[in-house]
Amino acid sequence: QYPAHIGFRRSEKPSQMLGYGIYFARSINNTLLKARFGGAIICAQVRMENVLEVTKNELHNVSNSKQWWNTYDTVYYNHESPNKDEFCINDPEQILC
């Protein structure tokens, strides 16, 4: 059996709203059209320890960047609509199952 984090790749080409990393969302219904390519929907448990929370007005601080990796392991986009919250993690090792 393989660890859960095997096969995940960071998004490292612009444009990336929360910066470069691996993206997750809280709700399936509001994320189906966000992926640029076909794929699968998975349910995962993700470890988030040092979280940088951003709102719409702060997205420019993390967009298309990996600078947040120096201090944080996760960027959390606190969307105005709770069903559209997103998370971006730095390291595939944060995916637990």
Tab-separated table of N, CA and C in Angstrom:
chain	number	residue	atom	x	y	z
A	1	GLN	N	0.845	-1.181	0.000
A	1	GLN	CA	0.000	0.000	0.000
A	1	GLN	C	0.886	1.238	0.000
A	2	TYR	N	0.496	2.218	-0.793
A	2	TYR	CA	1.268	3.450	-0.927
A	2	TYR	C	0.789	4.510	0.061
A	3	PRO	N	1.701	5.369	0.515
A	3	PRO	CA	1.272	6.496	1.355
A	3	PRO	C	0.316	7.402	0.573
A	4	ALA	N	-0.548	8.090	1.282
A	4	ALA	CA	-1.578	8.932	0.656
A	4	ALA	C	-0.985	10.055	-0.190
A	5	HIS	N	0.193	10.544	0.154
A	5	HIS	CA	0.744	11.711	-0.532
A	5	HIS	C	1.444	11.381	-1.865
A	6	ILE	N	1.579	10.132	-2.196
A	6	ILE	CA	2.254	9.754	-3.435
A	6	ILE	C	1.424	10.192	-4.648
A	7	GLY	N	2.063	10.810	-5.607
A	7	GLY	CA	1.400	11.178	-6.851
A	7	GLY	C	0.846	12.594	-6.891
A	8	PHE	N	0.868	13.304	-5.788
A	8	PHE	CA	0.411	14.695	-5.794
A	8	PHE	C	1.555	15.593	-6.232
A	9	ARG	N	1.239	16.551	-7.093
A	9	ARG	CA	2.247	17.496	-7.575
A	9	ARG	C	1.805	18.913	-7.270
A	10	ARG	N	2.765	19.738	-6.938
A	10	ARG	CA	2.479	21.156	-6.730
A	10	ARG	C	2.164	21.821	-8.069
A	11	SER	N	1.214	22.730	-8.048
A	11	SER	CA	0.989	23.613	-9.184
A	11	SER	C	2.056	24.692	-9.104
A	12	GLU	N	2.900	24.776	-10.115
A	12	GLU	CA	4.003	25.735	-10.052
A	12	GLU	C	4.097	26.609	-11.293
A	13	LYS	N	2.996	26.699	-12.037
A	13	LYS	CA	2.972	27.581	-13.207
A	13	LYS	C	1.836	28.578	-13.039
A	14	PRO	N	2.085	29.849	-13.385
A	14	PRO	CA	1.023	30.852	-13.269
A	14	PRO	C	-0.153	30.480	-14.154
A	15	SER	N	-1.310	30.832	-13.862
A	15	SER	CA	-1.681	31.631	-12.716
A	15	SER	C	-2.226	30.750	-11.602
A	16	GLN	N	-1.788	31.051	-10.391
A	16	GLN	CA	-2.187	30.304	-9.200
A	16	GLN	C	-2.668	31.300	-8.145
A	17	MET	N	-3.954	31.299	-7.887
A	17	MET	CA	-4.577	32.288	-7.012
A	17	MET	C	-3.958	32.313	-5.612
A	18	LEU	N	-3.692	31.151	-5.025
A	18	LEU	CA	-3.135	31.096	-3.674
A	18	LEU	C	-1.644	30.803	-3.674
A	19	GLY	N	-1.032	30.945	-4.802
A	19	GLY	CA	0.384	30.648	-4.902
A	19	GLY	C	0.598	29.219	-5.352
A	20	TYR	N	1.842	28.818	-5.375
A	20	TYR	CA	2.198	27.496	-5.858
A	20	TYR	C	2.023	26.468	-4.748
A	21	GLY	N	1.446	25.334	-5.101
A	21	GLY	CA	1.218	24.289	-4.116
A	21	GLY	C	0.177	23.296	-4.588
A	22	ILE	N	-0.422	22.602	-3.644
A	22	ILE	CA	-1.440	21.590	-3.914
A	22	ILE	C	-2.751	22.106	-3.335
A	23	TYR	N	-3.762	22.168	-4.176
A	23	TYR	CA	-5.028	22.806	-3.808
A	23	TYR	C	-6.068	21.808	-3.314
A	24	PHE	N	-6.800	22.251	-2.289
A	24	PHE	CA	-7.923	21.497	-1.729
A	24	PHE	C	-9.055	22.471	-1.469
A	25	ALA	N	-10.258	21.934	-1.350
A	25	ALA	CA	-11.428	22.767	-1.065
A	25	ALA	C	-12.282	22.107	-0.004
A	26	ARG	N	-13.108	22.908	0.605
A	26	ARG	CA	-14.008	22.410	1.642
A	26	ARG	C	-15.242	21.748	1.039
A	27	SER	N	-15.694	22.219	-0.127
A	27	SER	CA	-16.948	21.750	-0.711
A	27	SER	C	-16.747	21.238	-2.135
A	28	ILE	N	-17.289	20.085	-2.436
A	28	ILE	CA	-17.230	19.531	-3.783
A	28	ILE	C	-18.061	20.362	-4.750
A	29	ASN	N	-19.245	20.758	-4.333
A	29	ASN	CA	-20.183	21.443	-5.220
A	29	ASN	C	-19.637	22.724	-5.827
A	30	ASN	N	-18.809	23.435	-5.103
A	30	ASN	CA	-18.311	24.714	-5.596
A	30	ASN	C	-16.906	24.638	-6.185
A	31	THR	N	-16.390	23.444	-6.397
A	31	THR	CA	-15.044	23.323	-6.938
A	31	THR	C	-14.974	22.535	-8.246
A	32	LEU	N	-16.065	21.967	-8.682
A	32	LEU	CA	-16.039	21.104	-9.865
A	32	LEU	C	-15.478	21.795	-11.101
A	33	LEU	N	-15.735	23.061	-11.276
A	33	LEU	CA	-15.297	23.760	-12.487
A	33	LEU	C	-13.952	24.464	-12.332
A	34	LYS	N	-13.306	24.328	-11.200
A	34	LYS	CA	-12.049	25.044	-10.968
A	34	LYS	C	-10.828	24.356	-11.568
A	35	ALA	N	-10.853	23.056	-11.677
A	35	ALA	CA	-9.698	22.338	-12.225
A	35	ALA	C	-9.531	22.671	-13.700
A	36	ARG	N	-8.304	22.855	-14.105
A	36	ARG	CA	-8.022	23.189	-15.507
A	36	ARG	C	-8.060	21.969	-16.409
A	37	PHE	N	-7.839	20.819	-15.833
A	37	PHE	CA	-7.782	19.588	-16.599
A	37	PHE	C	-8.699	18.571	-15.944
A	38	GLY	N	-9.001	17.503	-16.649
A	38	GLY	CA	-9.816	16.443	-16.059
A	38	GLY	C	-9.109	15.819	-14.878
A	39	GLY	N	-9.861	15.160	-14.053
A	39	GLY	CA	-9.251	14.543	-12.891
A	39	GLY	C	-10.289	13.805	-12.093
A	40	ALA	N	-10.005	13.625	-10.850
A	40	ALA	CA	-10.891	12.889	-9.962
A	40	ALA	C	-11.147	13.714	-8.716
A	41	ILE	N	-12.243	13.429	-8.074
A	41	ILE	CA	-12.549	14.055	-6.796
A	41	ILE	C	-12.154	13.060	-5.719
A	42	ILE	N	-11.349	13.525	-4.782
A	42	ILE	CA	-10.930	12.669	-3.676
A	42	ILE	C	-11.258	13.353	-2.359
A	43	CYS	N	-11.367	12.580	-1.355
A	43	CYS	CA	-11.545	13.087	0.003
A	43	CYS	C	-10.224	12.821	0.719
A	44	ALA	N	-9.659	13.847	1.330
A	44	ALA	CA	-8.353	13.691	1.961
A	44	ALA	C	-8.326	14.354	3.323
A	45	GLN	N	-7.499	13.812	4.187
A	45	GLN	CA	-7.203	14.461	5.453
A	45	GLN	C	-5.845	15.130	5.271
A	46	VAL	N	-5.783	16.419	5.567
A	46	VAL	CA	-4.580	17.205	5.314
A	46	VAL	C	-4.128	17.856	6.615
A	47	ARG	N	-2.837	17.755	6.894
A	47	ARG	CA	-2.247	18.387	8.082
A	47	ARG	C	-1.924	19.839	7.752
A	48	MET	N	-2.470	20.757	8.534
A	48	MET	CA	-2.206	22.186	8.355
A	48	MET	C	-1.788	22.743	9.708
A	49	GLU	N	-0.528	23.155	9.825
A	49	GLU	CA	-0.018	23.629	11.114
A	49	GLU	C	0.176	25.133	11.136
A	50	ASN	N	0.922	25.647	10.191
A	50	ASN	CA	1.203	27.084	10.108
A	50	ASN	C	0.411	27.654	8.946
A	51	VAL	N	-0.753	28.214	9.257
A	51	VAL	CA	-1.712	28.611	8.232
A	51	VAL	C	-1.733	30.127	8.068
A	52	LEU	N	-1.586	30.562	6.830
A	52	LEU	CA	-1.752	31.972	6.474
A	52	LEU	C	-3.159	32.137	5.922
A	53	GLU	N	-3.988	32.891	6.620
A	53	GLU	CA	-5.363	33.128	6.179
A	53	GLU	C	-5.403	34.411	5.357
A	54	VAL	N	-6.014	34.319	4.168
A	54	VAL	CA	-6.153	35.490	3.311
A	54	VAL	C	-7.615	35.659	2.904
A	55	THR	N	-7.977	36.895	2.641
A	55	THR	CA	-9.293	37.225	2.118
A	55	THR	C	-9.116	37.720	0.684
A	56	LYS	N	-10.211	38.025	0.033
A	56	LYS	CA	-10.172	38.467	-1.361
A	56	LYS	C	-9.226	39.652	-1.567
A	57	ASN	N	-9.241	40.591	-0.638
A	57	ASN	CA	-8.396	41.785	-0.761
A	57	ASN	C	-6.919	41.509	-0.515
A	58	GLU	N	-6.588	40.321	-0.036
A	58	GLU	CA	-5.194	39.971	0.274
A	58	GLU	C	-4.599	38.943	-0.680
A	59	LEU	N	-5.364	38.509	-1.670
A	59	LEU	CA	-4.882	37.473	-2.597
A	59	LEU	C	-3.605	37.883	-3.312
A	60	HIS	N	-3.446	39.165	-3.583
A	60	HIS	CA	-2.246	39.640	-4.283
A	60	HIS	C	-0.958	39.337	-3.503
A	61	ASN	N	-1.073	39.101	-2.203
A	61	ASN	CA	0.102	38.796	-1.375
A	61	ASN	C	0.643	37.385	-1.604
A	62	VAL	N	-0.181	36.480	-2.134
A	62	VAL	CA	0.237	35.092	-2.307
A	62	VAL	C	0.150	34.606	-3.749
A	63	SER	N	-0.612	35.270	-4.569
A	63	SER	CA	-0.848	34.833	-5.946
A	63	SER	C	0.462	34.648	-6.713
A	64	ASN	N	0.565	33.507	-7.408
A	64	ASN	CA	1.737	33.190	-8.243
A	64	ASN	C	3.051	33.293	-7.484
A	65	SER	N	3.052	32.841	-6.251
A	65	SER	CA	4.239	32.963	-5.417
A	65	SER	C	4.430	31.710	-4.575
A	66	LYS	N	5.654	31.459	-4.185
A	66	LYS	CA	5.938	30.437	-3.188
A	66	LYS	C	6.641	31.053	-1.987
A	67	GLN	N	6.619	32.355	-1.919
A	67	GLN	CA	7.273	33.069	-0.831
A	67	GLN	C	6.708	32.676	0.532
A	68	TRP	N	5.427	32.354	0.572
A	68	TRP	CA	4.791	31.968	1.839
A	68	TRP	C	5.357	30.659	2.381
A	69	TRP	N	6.020	29.852	1.539
A	69	TRP	CA	6.588	28.576	1.976
A	69	TRP	C	7.610	28.770	3.096
A	70	ASN	N	8.261	29.929	3.129
A	70	ASN	CA	9.297	30.182	4.139
A	70	ASN	C	8.744	30.190	5.560
A	71	THR	N	7.473	30.576	5.726
A	71	THR	CA	6.889	30.722	7.052
A	71	THR	C	5.689	29.816	7.287
A	72	TYR	N	4.933	29.534	6.246
A	72	TYR	CA	3.674	28.801	6.372
A	72	TYR	C	3.701	27.500	5.574
A	73	ASP	N	2.894	26.532	6.015
A	73	ASP	CA	2.751	25.310	5.224
A	73	ASP	C	1.433	25.293	4.456
A	74	THR	N	0.559	26.267	4.761
A	74	THR	CA	-0.767	26.298	4.160
A	74	THR	C	-1.235	27.731	3.974
A	75	VAL	N	-1.891	27.994	2.851
A	75	VAL	CA	-2.636	29.239	2.666
A	75	VAL	C	-4.115	28.867	2.659
A	76	TYR	N	-4.891	29.565	3.459
A	76	TYR	CA	-6.337	29.355	3.546
A	76	TYR	C	-7.034	30.588	2.996
A	77	TYR	N	-7.807	30.402	1.940
A	77	TYR	CA	-8.588	31.506	1.373
A	77	TYR	C	-9.947	31.512	2.043
A	78	ASN	N	-10.155	32.471	2.914
A	78	ASN	CA	-11.422	32.638	3.621
A	78	ASN	C	-12.358	33.412	2.694
A	79	HIS	N	-13.047	32.667	1.847
A	79	HIS	CA	-13.933	33.246	0.832
A	79	HIS	C	-15.146	33.885	1.489
A	80	GLU	N	-15.705	34.880	0.825
A	80	GLU	CA	-16.916	35.540	1.336
A	80	GLU	C	-18.066	34.551	1.480
A	81	SER	N	-18.105	33.552	0.614
A	81	SER	CA	-19.105	32.487	0.689
A	81	SER	C	-18.426	31.259	1.290
A	82	PRO	N	-18.854	30.812	2.473
A	82	PRO	CA	-18.166	29.714	3.167
A	82	PRO	C	-18.019	28.429	2.351
A	83	ASN	N	-18.904	28.179	1.424
A	83	ASN	CA	-18.809	26.963	0.614
A	83	ASN	C	-17.715	27.029	-0.438
A	84	LYS	N	-17.084	28.178	-0.584
A	84	LYS	CA	-16.053	28.342	-1.609
A	84	LYS	C	-14.649	28.498	-1.033
A	85	ASP	N	-14.491	28.224	0.254
A	85	ASP	CA	-13.165	28.291	0.865
A	85	ASP	C	-12.217	27.334	0.152
A	86	GLU	N	-10.944	27.724	0.053
A	86	GLU	CA	-9.916	26.890	-0.567
A	86	GLU	C	-8.675	26.882	0.303
A	87	PHE	N	-7.873	25.841	0.115
A	87	PHE	CA	-6.622	25.687	0.837
A	87	PHE	C	-5.534	25.320	-0.165
A	88	CYS	N	-4.347	25.810	0.057
A	88	CYS	CA	-3.192	25.439	-0.757
A	88	CYS	C	-2.092	25.025	0.207
A	89	ILE	N	-1.598	23.811	0.040
A	89	ILE	CA	-0.520	23.327	0.910
A	89	ILE	C	0.787	23.287	0.128
A	90	ASN	N	1.861	23.362	0.850
A	90	ASN	CA	3.186	23.379	0.248
A	90	ASN	C	3.696	21.972	-0.081
A	91	ASP	N	3.544	21.040	0.841
A	91	ASP	CA	4.253	19.764	0.773
A	91	ASP	C	3.277	18.585	0.671
A	92	PRO	N	3.474	17.689	-0.302
A	92	PRO	CA	2.618	16.505	-0.397
A	92	PRO	C	2.601	15.654	0.878
A	93	GLU	N	3.657	15.738	1.691
A	93	GLU	CA	3.715	14.982	2.950
A	93	GLU	C	2.617	15.424	3.917
A	94	GLN	N	1.988	16.569	3.682
A	94	GLN	CA	0.904	17.041	4.538
A	94	GLN	C	-0.393	16.250	4.282
A	95	ILE	N	-0.445	15.489	3.210
A	95	ILE	CA	-1.633	14.692	2.893
A	95	ILE	C	-1.518	13.393	3.683
A	96	LEU	N	-2.422	13.207	4.638
A	96	LEU	CA	-2.332	12.082	5.553
A	96	LEU	C	-3.100	10.871	5.082
A	97	CYS	N	-4.264	11.071	4.536
A	97	CYS	CA	-5.065	9.956	4.016
A	97	CYS	C	-6.174	10.479	3.128
